JSON list of C-alpha atoms in Angstrom, two decimals:
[
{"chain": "A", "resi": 1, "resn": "UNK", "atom": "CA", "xyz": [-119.73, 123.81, -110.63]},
{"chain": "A", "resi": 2, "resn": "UNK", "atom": "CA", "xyz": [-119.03, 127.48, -110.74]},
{"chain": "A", "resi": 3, "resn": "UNK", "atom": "CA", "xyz": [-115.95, 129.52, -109.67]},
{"chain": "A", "resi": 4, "resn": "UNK", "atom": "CA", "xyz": [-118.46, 130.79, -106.54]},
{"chain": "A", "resi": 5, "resn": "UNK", "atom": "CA", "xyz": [-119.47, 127.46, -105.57]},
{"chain": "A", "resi": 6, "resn": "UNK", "atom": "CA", "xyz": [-115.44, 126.06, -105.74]},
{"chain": "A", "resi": 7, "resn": "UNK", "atom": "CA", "xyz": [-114.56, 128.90, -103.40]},
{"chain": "A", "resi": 8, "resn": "UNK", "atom": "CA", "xyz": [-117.47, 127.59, -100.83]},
{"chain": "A", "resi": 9, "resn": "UNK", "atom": "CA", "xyz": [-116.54, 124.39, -100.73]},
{"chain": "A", "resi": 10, "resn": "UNK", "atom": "CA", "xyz": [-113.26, 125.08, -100.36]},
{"chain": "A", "resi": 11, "resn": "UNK", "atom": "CA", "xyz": [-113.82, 127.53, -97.25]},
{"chain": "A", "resi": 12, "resn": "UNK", "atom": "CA", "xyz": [-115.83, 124.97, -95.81]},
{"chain": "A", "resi": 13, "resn": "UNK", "atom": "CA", "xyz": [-113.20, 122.74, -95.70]},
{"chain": "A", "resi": 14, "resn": "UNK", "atom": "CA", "xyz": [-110.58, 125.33, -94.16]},
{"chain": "A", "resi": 15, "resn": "UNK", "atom": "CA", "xyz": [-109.85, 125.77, -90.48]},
{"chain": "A", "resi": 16, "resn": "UNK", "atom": "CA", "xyz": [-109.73, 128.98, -88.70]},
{"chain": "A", "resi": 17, "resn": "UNK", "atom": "CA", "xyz": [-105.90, 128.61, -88.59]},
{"chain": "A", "resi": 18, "resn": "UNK", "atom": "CA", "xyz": [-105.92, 128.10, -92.49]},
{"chain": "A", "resi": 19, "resn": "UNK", "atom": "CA", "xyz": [-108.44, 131.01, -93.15]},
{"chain": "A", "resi": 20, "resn": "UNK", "atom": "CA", "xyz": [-105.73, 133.07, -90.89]},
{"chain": "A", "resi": 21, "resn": "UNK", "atom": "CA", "xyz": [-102.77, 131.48, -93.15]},
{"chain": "A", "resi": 22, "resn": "UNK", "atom": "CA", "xyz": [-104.00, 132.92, -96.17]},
{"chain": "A", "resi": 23, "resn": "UNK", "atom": "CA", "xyz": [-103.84, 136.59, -94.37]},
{"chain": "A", "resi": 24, "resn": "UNK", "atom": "CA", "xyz": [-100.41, 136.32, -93.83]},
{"chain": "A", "resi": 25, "resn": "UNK", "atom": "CA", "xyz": [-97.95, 137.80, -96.13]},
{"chain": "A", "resi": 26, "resn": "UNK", "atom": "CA", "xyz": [-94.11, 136.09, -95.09]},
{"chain": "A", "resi": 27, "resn": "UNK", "atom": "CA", "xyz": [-91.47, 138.28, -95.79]},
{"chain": "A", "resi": 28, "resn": "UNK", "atom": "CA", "xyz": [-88.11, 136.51, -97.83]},
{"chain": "A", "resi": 29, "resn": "UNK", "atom": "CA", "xyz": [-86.85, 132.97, -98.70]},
{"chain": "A", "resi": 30, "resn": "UNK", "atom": "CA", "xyz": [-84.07, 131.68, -100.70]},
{"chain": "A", "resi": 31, "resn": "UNK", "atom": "CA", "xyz": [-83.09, 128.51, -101.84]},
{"chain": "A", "resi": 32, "resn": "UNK", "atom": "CA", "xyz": [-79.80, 126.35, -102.20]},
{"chain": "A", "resi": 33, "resn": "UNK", "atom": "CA", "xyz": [-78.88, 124.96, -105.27]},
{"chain": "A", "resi": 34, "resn": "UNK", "atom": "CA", "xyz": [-80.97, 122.18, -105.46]},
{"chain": "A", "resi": 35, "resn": "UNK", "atom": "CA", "xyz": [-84.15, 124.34, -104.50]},
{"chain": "A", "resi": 36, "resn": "UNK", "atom": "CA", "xyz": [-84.18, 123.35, -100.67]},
{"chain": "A", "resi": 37, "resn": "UNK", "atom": "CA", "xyz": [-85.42, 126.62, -98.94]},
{"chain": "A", "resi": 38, "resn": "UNK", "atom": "CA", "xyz": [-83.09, 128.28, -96.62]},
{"chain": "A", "resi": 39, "resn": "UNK", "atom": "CA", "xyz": [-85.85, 128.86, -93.94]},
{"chain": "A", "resi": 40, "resn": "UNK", "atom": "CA", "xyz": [-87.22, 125.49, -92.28]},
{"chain": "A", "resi": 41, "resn": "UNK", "atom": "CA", "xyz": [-90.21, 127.02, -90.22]},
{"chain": "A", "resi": 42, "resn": "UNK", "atom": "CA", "xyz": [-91.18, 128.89, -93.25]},
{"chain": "A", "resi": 43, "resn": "UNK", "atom": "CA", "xyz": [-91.53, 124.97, -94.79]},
{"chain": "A", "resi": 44, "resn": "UNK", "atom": "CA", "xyz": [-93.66, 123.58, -91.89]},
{"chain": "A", "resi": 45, "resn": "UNK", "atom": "CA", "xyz": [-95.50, 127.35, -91.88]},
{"chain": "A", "resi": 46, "resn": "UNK", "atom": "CA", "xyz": [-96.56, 126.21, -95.56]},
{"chain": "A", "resi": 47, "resn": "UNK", "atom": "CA", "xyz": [-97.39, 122.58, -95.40]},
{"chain": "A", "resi": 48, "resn": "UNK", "atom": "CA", "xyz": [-99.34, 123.67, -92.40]},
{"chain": "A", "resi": 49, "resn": "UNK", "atom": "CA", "xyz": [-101.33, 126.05, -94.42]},
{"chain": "A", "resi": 50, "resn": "UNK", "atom": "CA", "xyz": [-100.52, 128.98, -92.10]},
{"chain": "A", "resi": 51, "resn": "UNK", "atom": "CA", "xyz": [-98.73, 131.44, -94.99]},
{"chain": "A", "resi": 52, "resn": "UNK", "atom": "CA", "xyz": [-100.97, 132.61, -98.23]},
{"chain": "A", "resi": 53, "resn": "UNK", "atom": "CA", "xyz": [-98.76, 134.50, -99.48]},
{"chain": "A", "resi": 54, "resn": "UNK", "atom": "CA", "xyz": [-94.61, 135.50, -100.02]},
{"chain": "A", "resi": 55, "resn": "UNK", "atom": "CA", "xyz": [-92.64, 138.46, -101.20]},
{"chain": "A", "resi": 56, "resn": "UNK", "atom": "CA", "xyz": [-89.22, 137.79, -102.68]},
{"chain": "A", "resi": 57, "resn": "UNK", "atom": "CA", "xyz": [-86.01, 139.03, -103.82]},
{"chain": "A", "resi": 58, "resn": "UNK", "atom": "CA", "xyz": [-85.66, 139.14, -107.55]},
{"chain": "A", "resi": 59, "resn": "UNK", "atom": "CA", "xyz": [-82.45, 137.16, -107.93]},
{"chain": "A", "resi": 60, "resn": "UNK", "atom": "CA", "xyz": [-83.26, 133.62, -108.79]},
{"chain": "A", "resi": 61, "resn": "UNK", "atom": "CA", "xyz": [-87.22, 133.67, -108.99]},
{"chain": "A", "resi": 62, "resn": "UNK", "atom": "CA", "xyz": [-88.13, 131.03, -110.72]},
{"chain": "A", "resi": 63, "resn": "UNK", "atom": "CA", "xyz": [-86.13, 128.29, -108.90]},
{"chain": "A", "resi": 64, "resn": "UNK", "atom": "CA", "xyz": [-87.26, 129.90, -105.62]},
{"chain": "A", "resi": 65, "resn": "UNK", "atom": "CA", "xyz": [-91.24, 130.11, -106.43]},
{"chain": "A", "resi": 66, "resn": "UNK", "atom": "CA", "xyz": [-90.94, 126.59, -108.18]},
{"chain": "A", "resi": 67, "resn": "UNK", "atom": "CA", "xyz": [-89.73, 125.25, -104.72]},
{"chain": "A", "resi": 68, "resn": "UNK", "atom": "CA", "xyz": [-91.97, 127.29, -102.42]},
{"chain": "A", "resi": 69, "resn": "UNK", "atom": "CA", "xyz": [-95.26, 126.14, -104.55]},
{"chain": "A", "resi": 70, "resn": "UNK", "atom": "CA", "xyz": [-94.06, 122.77, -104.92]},
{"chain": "A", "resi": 71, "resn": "UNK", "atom": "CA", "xyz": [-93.95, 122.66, -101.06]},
{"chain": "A", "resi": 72, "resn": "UNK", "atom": "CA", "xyz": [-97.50, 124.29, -101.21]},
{"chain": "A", "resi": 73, "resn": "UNK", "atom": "CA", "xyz": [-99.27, 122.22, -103.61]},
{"chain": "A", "resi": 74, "resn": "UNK", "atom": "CA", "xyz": [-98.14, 118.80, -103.08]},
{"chain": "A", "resi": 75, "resn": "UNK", "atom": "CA", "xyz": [-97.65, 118.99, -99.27]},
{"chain": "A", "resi": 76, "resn": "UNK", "atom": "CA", "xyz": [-100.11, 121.17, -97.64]},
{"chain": "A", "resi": 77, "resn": "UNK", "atom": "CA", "xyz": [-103.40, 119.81, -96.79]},
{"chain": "A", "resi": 78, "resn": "UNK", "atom": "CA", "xyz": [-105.70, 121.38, -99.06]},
{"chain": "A", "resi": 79, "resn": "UNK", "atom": "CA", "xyz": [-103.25, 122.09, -101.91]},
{"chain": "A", "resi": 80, "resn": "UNK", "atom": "CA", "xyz": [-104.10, 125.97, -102.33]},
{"chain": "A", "resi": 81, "resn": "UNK", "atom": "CA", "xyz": [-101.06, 127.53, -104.02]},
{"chain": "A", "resi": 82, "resn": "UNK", "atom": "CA", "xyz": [-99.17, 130.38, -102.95]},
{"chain": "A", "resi": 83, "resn": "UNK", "atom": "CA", "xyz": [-99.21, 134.17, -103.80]},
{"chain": "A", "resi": 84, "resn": "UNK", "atom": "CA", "xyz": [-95.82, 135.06, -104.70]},
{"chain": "A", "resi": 85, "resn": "UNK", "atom": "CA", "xyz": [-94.77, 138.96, -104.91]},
{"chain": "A", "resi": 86, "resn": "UNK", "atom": "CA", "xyz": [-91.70, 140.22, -106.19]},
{"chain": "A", "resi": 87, "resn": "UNK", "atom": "CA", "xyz": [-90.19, 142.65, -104.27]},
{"chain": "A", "resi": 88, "resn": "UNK", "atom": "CA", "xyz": [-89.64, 145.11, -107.70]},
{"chain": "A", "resi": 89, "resn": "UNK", "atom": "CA", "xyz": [-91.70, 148.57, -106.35]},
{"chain": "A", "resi": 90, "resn": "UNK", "atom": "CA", "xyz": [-89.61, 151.12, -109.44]},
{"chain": "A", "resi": 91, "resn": "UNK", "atom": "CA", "xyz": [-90.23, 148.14, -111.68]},
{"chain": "A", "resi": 92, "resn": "UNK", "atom": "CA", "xyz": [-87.83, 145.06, -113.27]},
{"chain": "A", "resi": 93, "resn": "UNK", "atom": "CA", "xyz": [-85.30, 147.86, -113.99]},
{"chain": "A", "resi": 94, "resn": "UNK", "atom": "CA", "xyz": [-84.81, 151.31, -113.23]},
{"chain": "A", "resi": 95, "resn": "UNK", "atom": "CA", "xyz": [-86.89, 153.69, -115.29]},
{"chain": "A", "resi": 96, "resn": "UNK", "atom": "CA", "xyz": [-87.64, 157.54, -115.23]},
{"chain": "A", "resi": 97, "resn": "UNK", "atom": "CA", "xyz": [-89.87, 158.78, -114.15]},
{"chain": "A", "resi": 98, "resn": "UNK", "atom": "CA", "xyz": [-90.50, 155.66, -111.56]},
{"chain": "A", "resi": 99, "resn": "UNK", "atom": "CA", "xyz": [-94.22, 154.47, -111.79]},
{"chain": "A", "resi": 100, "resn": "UNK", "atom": "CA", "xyz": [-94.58, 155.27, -107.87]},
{"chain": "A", "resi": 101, "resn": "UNK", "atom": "CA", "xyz": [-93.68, 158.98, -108.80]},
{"chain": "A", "resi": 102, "resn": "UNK", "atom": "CA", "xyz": [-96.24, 159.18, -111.29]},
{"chain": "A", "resi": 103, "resn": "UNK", "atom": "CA", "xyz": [-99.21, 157.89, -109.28]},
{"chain": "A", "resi": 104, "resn": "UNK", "atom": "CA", "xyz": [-97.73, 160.34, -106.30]},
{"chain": "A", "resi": 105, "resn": "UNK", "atom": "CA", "xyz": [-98.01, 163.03, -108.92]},
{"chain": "A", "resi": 106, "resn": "UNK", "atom": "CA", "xyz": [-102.28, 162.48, -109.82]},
{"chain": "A", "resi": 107, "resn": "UNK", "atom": "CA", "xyz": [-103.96, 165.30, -108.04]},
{"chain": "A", "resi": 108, "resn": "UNK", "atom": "CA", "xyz": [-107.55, 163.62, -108.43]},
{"chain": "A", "resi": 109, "resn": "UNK", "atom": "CA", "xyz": [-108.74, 167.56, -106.90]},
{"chain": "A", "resi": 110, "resn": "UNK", "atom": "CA", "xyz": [-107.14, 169.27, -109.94]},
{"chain": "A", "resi": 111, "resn": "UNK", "atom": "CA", "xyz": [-108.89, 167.15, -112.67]},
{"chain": "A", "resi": 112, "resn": "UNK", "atom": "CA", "xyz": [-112.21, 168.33, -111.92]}
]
């Protein structure tokens, strides 16, 4: 069975509500010590499949991505994993010049 054809079925099993879910983009979560997220309704959110994806702090990623897709993959319906993103926009550490000031500075006019 192809990649194309996984996809398909998968959609087909979806509802509307979990088609939306994967849309939606939830903003911060952290976890305790023994990986219990801080956020209950973000929990249910997941195991409901209404959230797709989550952007995070950088402070303790892997214990808080190991509990969010845990939550995601072994509790959710349809067992689709979560998108995580890293809230890191100059990069892991500071750098000069910043990558975001040197795709500001392309002038895509200029190069023809």
């Amino acid at each position: 069975m192809t990649n194309k054809e996984k996809a398909q079925q998968l959609l087909e099993k979806m509802t509307l509500t979990e088609k939306i879910g994967q849309l939606i983009l939830y903003a911060g979560c952290n976890v305790d010590d023994k990986g219990v997220p801080d956020n209950p309704e973000l929990v249910n959110h997941i195991r409901e499949g209404k959230v797709g994806s989550i952007i995070i702090q950088p402070q303790d990623l892997s214990k808080t991505v190991d509990a969010l897709q845990k939550i995601a993959v072994e509790q959710s319906r349809l067992h689709i994993p979560l998108f995580i993103n890293a809230d890191m926009i100059h990069g892991f550490e500071t750098v000069f010049p910043i990558p975001l000031a040197c795709a500001c500075s392309f002038d895509a006019q200029r190069q023809k």
